[in-house]
Short mmCIF file of C-alpha atoms in Angstrom, two decimals:
data_model
loop_
_atom_site.label_atom_id
_atom_site.label_comp_id
_atom_site.label_asym_id
_atom_site.label_seq_id
_atom_site.Cartn_x
_atom_site.Cartn_y
_atom_site.Cartn_z
CA MET B 70 -60.96 -4.10 35.01
CA THR B 71 -62.36 -5.90 38.03
CA SER B 72 -65.24 -8.23 37.24
CA PRO B 73 -68.62 -6.78 38.23
CA THR B 74 -70.23 -8.09 41.41
CA LYS B 75 -73.88 -9.05 41.76
CA ALA B 76 -74.46 -5.64 43.32
CA ASP B 77 -72.81 -4.00 40.29
CA TYR B 78 -75.08 -5.90 37.91
CA ARG B 79 -78.14 -4.93 39.92
CA ARG B 80 -77.10 -1.26 39.90
CA MET B 81 -76.44 -1.32 36.15
CA HIS B 82 -79.79 -3.00 35.58
CA ASP B 83 -81.57 -0.29 37.57
CA GLU B 84 -79.78 2.41 35.55
CA GLU B 85 -80.72 0.65 32.31
CA ASN B 86 -84.29 0.27 33.50
CA ALA B 87 -84.55 4.00 34.25
CA GLU B 88 -83.22 4.90 30.79
CA PHE B 89 -85.59 2.39 29.22
CA SER B 90 -88.52 4.03 31.00
CA SER B 91 -87.52 7.50 29.80
CA TYR B 92 -87.26 6.19 26.26
CA LEU B 93 -90.68 4.51 26.37
CA HIS B 94 -92.22 7.78 27.54
CA SER B 95 -90.75 9.51 24.48
CA LEU B 96 -92.41 7.19 21.95
CA LYS B 97 -95.31 8.31 19.78
CA ALA B 98 -98.62 6.48 19.94
CA ASP B 99 -98.13 4.63 16.66
CA ASP B 100 -94.63 3.51 17.67
CA TRP B 101 -96.19 1.13 20.19
CA GLU B 102 -97.90 -0.82 17.40
CA ARG B 103 -94.82 -1.18 15.22
CA PRO B 104 -92.83 -4.45 15.10
CA SER B 105 -89.76 -4.90 17.28
CA LEU B 106 -86.76 -7.09 16.51
CA CYS B 107 -88.47 -9.91 18.42
CA GLU B 108 -90.33 -11.97 15.84
CA GLY B 109 -94.08 -11.58 16.22
CA TRP B 110 -93.83 -8.91 18.90
CA ARG B 111 -94.84 -5.30 18.59
CA VAL B 112 -93.20 -2.70 20.80
CA ARG B 113 -96.08 -3.02 23.28
CA ASP B 114 -95.55 -6.80 23.41
CA VAL B 115 -91.90 -6.34 24.41
CA VAL B 116 -93.10 -4.20 27.31
CA GLY B 117 -95.72 -6.85 28.08
CA HIS B 118 -92.94 -9.44 28.21
CA ILE B 119 -91.04 -7.43 30.82
CA LEU B 120 -94.17 -6.89 32.90
CA TYR B 121 -95.12 -10.58 32.66
CA GLY B 122 -91.70 -11.64 33.91
CA ASN B 123 -91.81 -9.25 36.85
CA GLU B 124 -95.36 -10.13 37.83
CA LEU B 125 -95.16 -13.90 37.38
CA LYS B 126 -95.98 -15.98 40.44
CA LEU B 127 -93.34 -18.67 40.21
CA TRP B 128 -95.60 -21.40 41.56
CA THR B 129 -97.85 -20.95 38.50
CA LEU B 130 -95.02 -21.52 36.03
CA PRO B 131 -95.37 -25.34 35.63
CA LEU B 132 -99.05 -25.01 34.70
CA ARG B 133 -98.35 -22.15 32.31
CA LEU B 134 -95.65 -24.19 30.60
CA ALA B 135 -97.87 -27.27 30.41
CA ARG B 136 -100.48 -25.32 28.47
CA TYR B 137 -97.90 -24.80 25.71
CA GLY B 138 -96.29 -28.22 25.60
CA PHE B 139 -93.64 -27.19 28.13
CA SER B 140 -92.13 -24.79 25.58
CA SER B 141 -90.82 -21.75 27.44
CA ASP B 142 -90.65 -19.80 24.15
CA LYS B 143 -94.28 -20.47 23.20
CA SER B 144 -95.52 -19.90 26.73
CA GLY B 145 -93.55 -16.71 27.22
CA LYS B 146 -94.64 -15.29 23.87
CA ALA B 147 -98.32 -16.03 24.47
CA TYR B 148 -98.44 -14.61 27.99
CA SER B 149 -96.34 -11.57 27.06
CA ILE B 150 -98.69 -10.65 24.22
CA ALA B 151 -101.70 -11.26 26.47
CA ARG B 152 -100.20 -8.98 29.15
CA ALA B 153 -100.03 -6.10 26.67
CA GLU B 154 -103.30 -6.75 24.84
CA GLY B 155 -106.26 -4.52 25.66
CA ARG B 156 -104.21 -2.12 27.74
CA SER B 157 -103.61 1.49 26.81
CA THR B 158 -100.14 2.90 26.37
CA ASP B 159 -100.65 4.95 29.54
CA GLN B 160 -101.53 1.79 31.47
CA LEU B 161 -98.44 -0.03 30.22
CA LEU B 162 -96.22 2.94 31.09
CA HIS B 163 -97.74 3.16 34.56
CA ASP B 164 -97.25 -0.55 35.13
CA PHE B 165 -93.67 -0.41 33.84
CA ASP B 166 -92.80 2.49 36.14
CA THR B 167 -94.48 1.14 39.28
CA ARG B 168 -93.68 -2.57 39.06
CA GLU B 169 -91.27 -4.22 41.49
CA ALA B 170 -88.21 -4.57 39.27
CA TRP B 171 -86.68 -7.51 41.16
CA ALA B 172 -89.82 -9.61 41.52
CA GLY B 173 -91.05 -12.63 39.57
CA THR B 174 -88.41 -14.34 37.44
CA CYS B 175 -85.98 -11.51 38.20
CA LYS B 176 -85.95 -12.68 41.81
CA VAL B 177 -84.43 -16.06 40.91
CA PHE B 178 -82.33 -15.31 37.82
CA PRO B 179 -78.70 -14.11 38.20
CA PRO B 180 -78.50 -10.30 38.12
CA LYS B 181 -76.18 -10.43 35.10
CA LEU B 182 -78.84 -12.30 33.13
CA VAL B 183 -81.49 -9.76 34.12
CA LEU B 184 -79.22 -6.91 32.98
CA VAL B 185 -78.62 -8.57 29.61
CA ASP B 186 -82.32 -9.26 29.13
CA ARG B 187 -83.32 -5.69 29.93
CA LEU B 188 -80.62 -4.19 27.72
CA VAL B 189 -81.34 -6.38 24.70
CA HIS B 190 -85.07 -5.67 24.83
CA HIS B 191 -84.38 -1.94 25.03
CA GLN B 192 -82.31 -2.34 21.86
CA ASP B 193 -84.96 -4.57 20.26
CA ILE B 194 -87.20 -1.52 20.23
CA ARG B 195 -84.61 1.14 19.41
CA ARG B 196 -83.14 -0.76 16.47
CA ALA B 197 -86.56 -1.58 15.03
CA LEU B 198 -87.61 2.07 15.23
CA GLY B 199 -84.29 3.39 13.89
CA GLN B 200 -83.52 5.27 17.12
CA PRO B 201 -79.99 4.30 18.21
CA ARG B 202 -78.27 5.41 21.39
CA VAL B 203 -74.83 5.24 22.97
CA ILE B 204 -74.88 2.63 25.75
CA PRO B 205 -72.53 3.53 28.64
CA ALA B 206 -69.27 1.67 27.98
CA VAL B 207 -69.01 0.05 31.41
CA ARG B 208 -72.57 -1.27 31.20
CA LEU B 209 -72.11 -2.53 27.65
CA ALA B 210 -68.82 -4.26 28.49
CA ALA B 211 -70.43 -5.92 31.51
CA ALA B 212 -73.27 -7.24 29.35
CA LEU B 213 -70.81 -8.44 26.70
CA ASP B 214 -68.77 -10.28 29.33
CA ALA B 215 -71.85 -11.87 30.85
CA THR B 216 -73.62 -13.04 27.71
CA PRO B 217 -71.34 -15.94 26.61
CA THR B 218 -71.26 -17.26 30.20
CA LEU B 219 -75.01 -17.76 30.53
CA GLY B 220 -74.97 -21.29 29.12
CA SER B 221 -77.95 -22.20 26.97
CA VAL B 222 -80.23 -19.43 28.23
CA PHE B 223 -79.69 -17.17 25.22
CA GLY B 224 -77.64 -19.53 23.05
CA ALA B 225 -74.66 -17.16 22.97
CA LYS B 226 -72.12 -19.75 24.11
CA ALA B 227 -72.86 -22.01 21.13
CA ARG B 228 -72.81 -19.07 18.72
CA THR B 229 -69.38 -17.87 19.83
CA THR B 230 -67.48 -21.16 20.22
CA GLY B 231 -64.27 -21.15 18.17
CA LEU B 232 -64.53 -17.46 17.32
CA ARG B 233 -62.91 -14.29 18.59
CA LEU B 234 -65.30 -11.39 19.01
CA GLN B 235 -63.61 -8.00 19.02
CA ALA B 236 -65.35 -4.69 19.75
CA SER B 237 -64.24 -1.78 17.59
CA ASP B 238 -65.51 0.94 19.90
CA LEU B 239 -64.42 -0.24 23.35
CA ASP B 240 -61.70 -2.36 24.94
CA TRP B 241 -63.44 -5.73 24.80
CA SER B 242 -62.84 -9.10 23.19
CA TRP B 243 -63.91 -12.68 23.79
CA GLY B 244 -62.72 -16.11 22.74
CA GLY B 245 -60.20 -17.25 20.17
CA GLY B 246 -60.25 -18.18 16.50
CA ALA B 247 -61.53 -16.46 13.38
CA VAL B 248 -62.38 -12.83 14.10
CA VAL B 249 -65.78 -11.15 14.17
CA GLU B 250 -65.42 -7.41 14.66
CA GLY B 251 -67.76 -4.48 15.06
CA PRO B 252 -69.43 -2.13 17.54
CA GLY B 253 -70.00 -3.67 20.95
CA GLU B 254 -73.76 -3.19 20.75
CA ALA B 255 -73.93 -5.07 17.43
CA LEU B 256 -71.81 -7.92 18.82
CA LEU B 257 -74.12 -8.17 21.82
CA MET B 258 -77.27 -8.21 19.72
CA ALA B 259 -75.87 -10.81 17.32
CA MET B 260 -74.75 -13.04 20.20
CA LEU B 261 -78.35 -12.88 21.39
CA GLY B 262 -79.72 -14.00 18.03
CA ARG B 263 -80.65 -10.69 16.40
CA ARG B 264 -79.68 -11.12 12.74
CA ALA B 265 -80.29 -7.43 12.02
CA ALA B 266 -77.02 -6.67 13.83
CA LEU B 267 -74.92 -8.78 11.44
CA ASP B 268 -74.85 -5.95 8.89
CA ASP B 269 -72.71 -3.95 11.33
CA LEU B 270 -70.07 -6.69 11.70
CA SER B 271 -67.09 -7.86 9.64
CA GLY B 272 -64.15 -10.26 9.82
CA ASP B 273 -63.03 -13.66 8.60
CA GLY B 274 -65.27 -15.36 11.15
CA LEU B 275 -68.45 -13.53 10.17
CA ASP B 276 -69.83 -16.21 7.84
CA ALA B 277 -69.46 -18.91 10.49
CA PHE B 278 -70.98 -16.63 13.12
CA ALA B 279 -73.88 -15.60 10.88
CA ALA B 280 -74.75 -19.25 10.24
CA ARG B 281 -75.33 -19.68 13.97
CA VAL B 282 -77.41 -16.55 14.55
#
C-alpha cells in the first residue's frame, strides 16, 4: 500500500473528527462526568483538551508553559481541564462542532500526529465507557504506521524498540524481535501508553512491552 500523503492524513483526520462529533452527541449527560483513560481527566476534560489545542494562540505558549515549570504535560492538563470547567455539555458540543479544526497547535504539528491524537482521544472515551467501535482499516493502519515514527512525542518509538508488533485483524506489522500480537486498535492504544489495552494483547514480547507502557 502506498504511504499516505499529508493530504491523506488531513482527510482521515477530518473523517475521524466527524465520527468523534457524532459519538459525543450520542452520550448521556452523566457520561460526560465519568473518567476517561487519560489519568485525571473526565470525558468533558478530553473534549476540553481538544478545544484548548485548537484555540491556543501559539505566541502565548511560552508563558503558559512557564506557569507550570515548563512541563507540557502539567500545563496541558491544567488548561484542558480549565477549558471544560463551568461549561455545559451543549456549549462543549457547540464549540467542538464549530471550531477551526486545523488551527492552534494543529496548524504546526504534522497531519499524521494530529490524526493519531484525535483517534486516540476518541478511543480514550469509548474504551472507558465500554462502547467499542470498528475503526476503518485504512485509517487505523495509517495511524499505526505513523505512531512509532513520531519520535518522543508520544513515546511509542521507545516502547516498540526491539519488538515486532503484529495486528491480528488487519495486514499490519512493525519492527523486529519478540512478538506482541493483538487487534490493531489495542496495539495503537498500548503504543500510546494506555495500559488498559494490554489485556487484549499476547505474545512472547508482551512482558517487555508492558514494562514500557
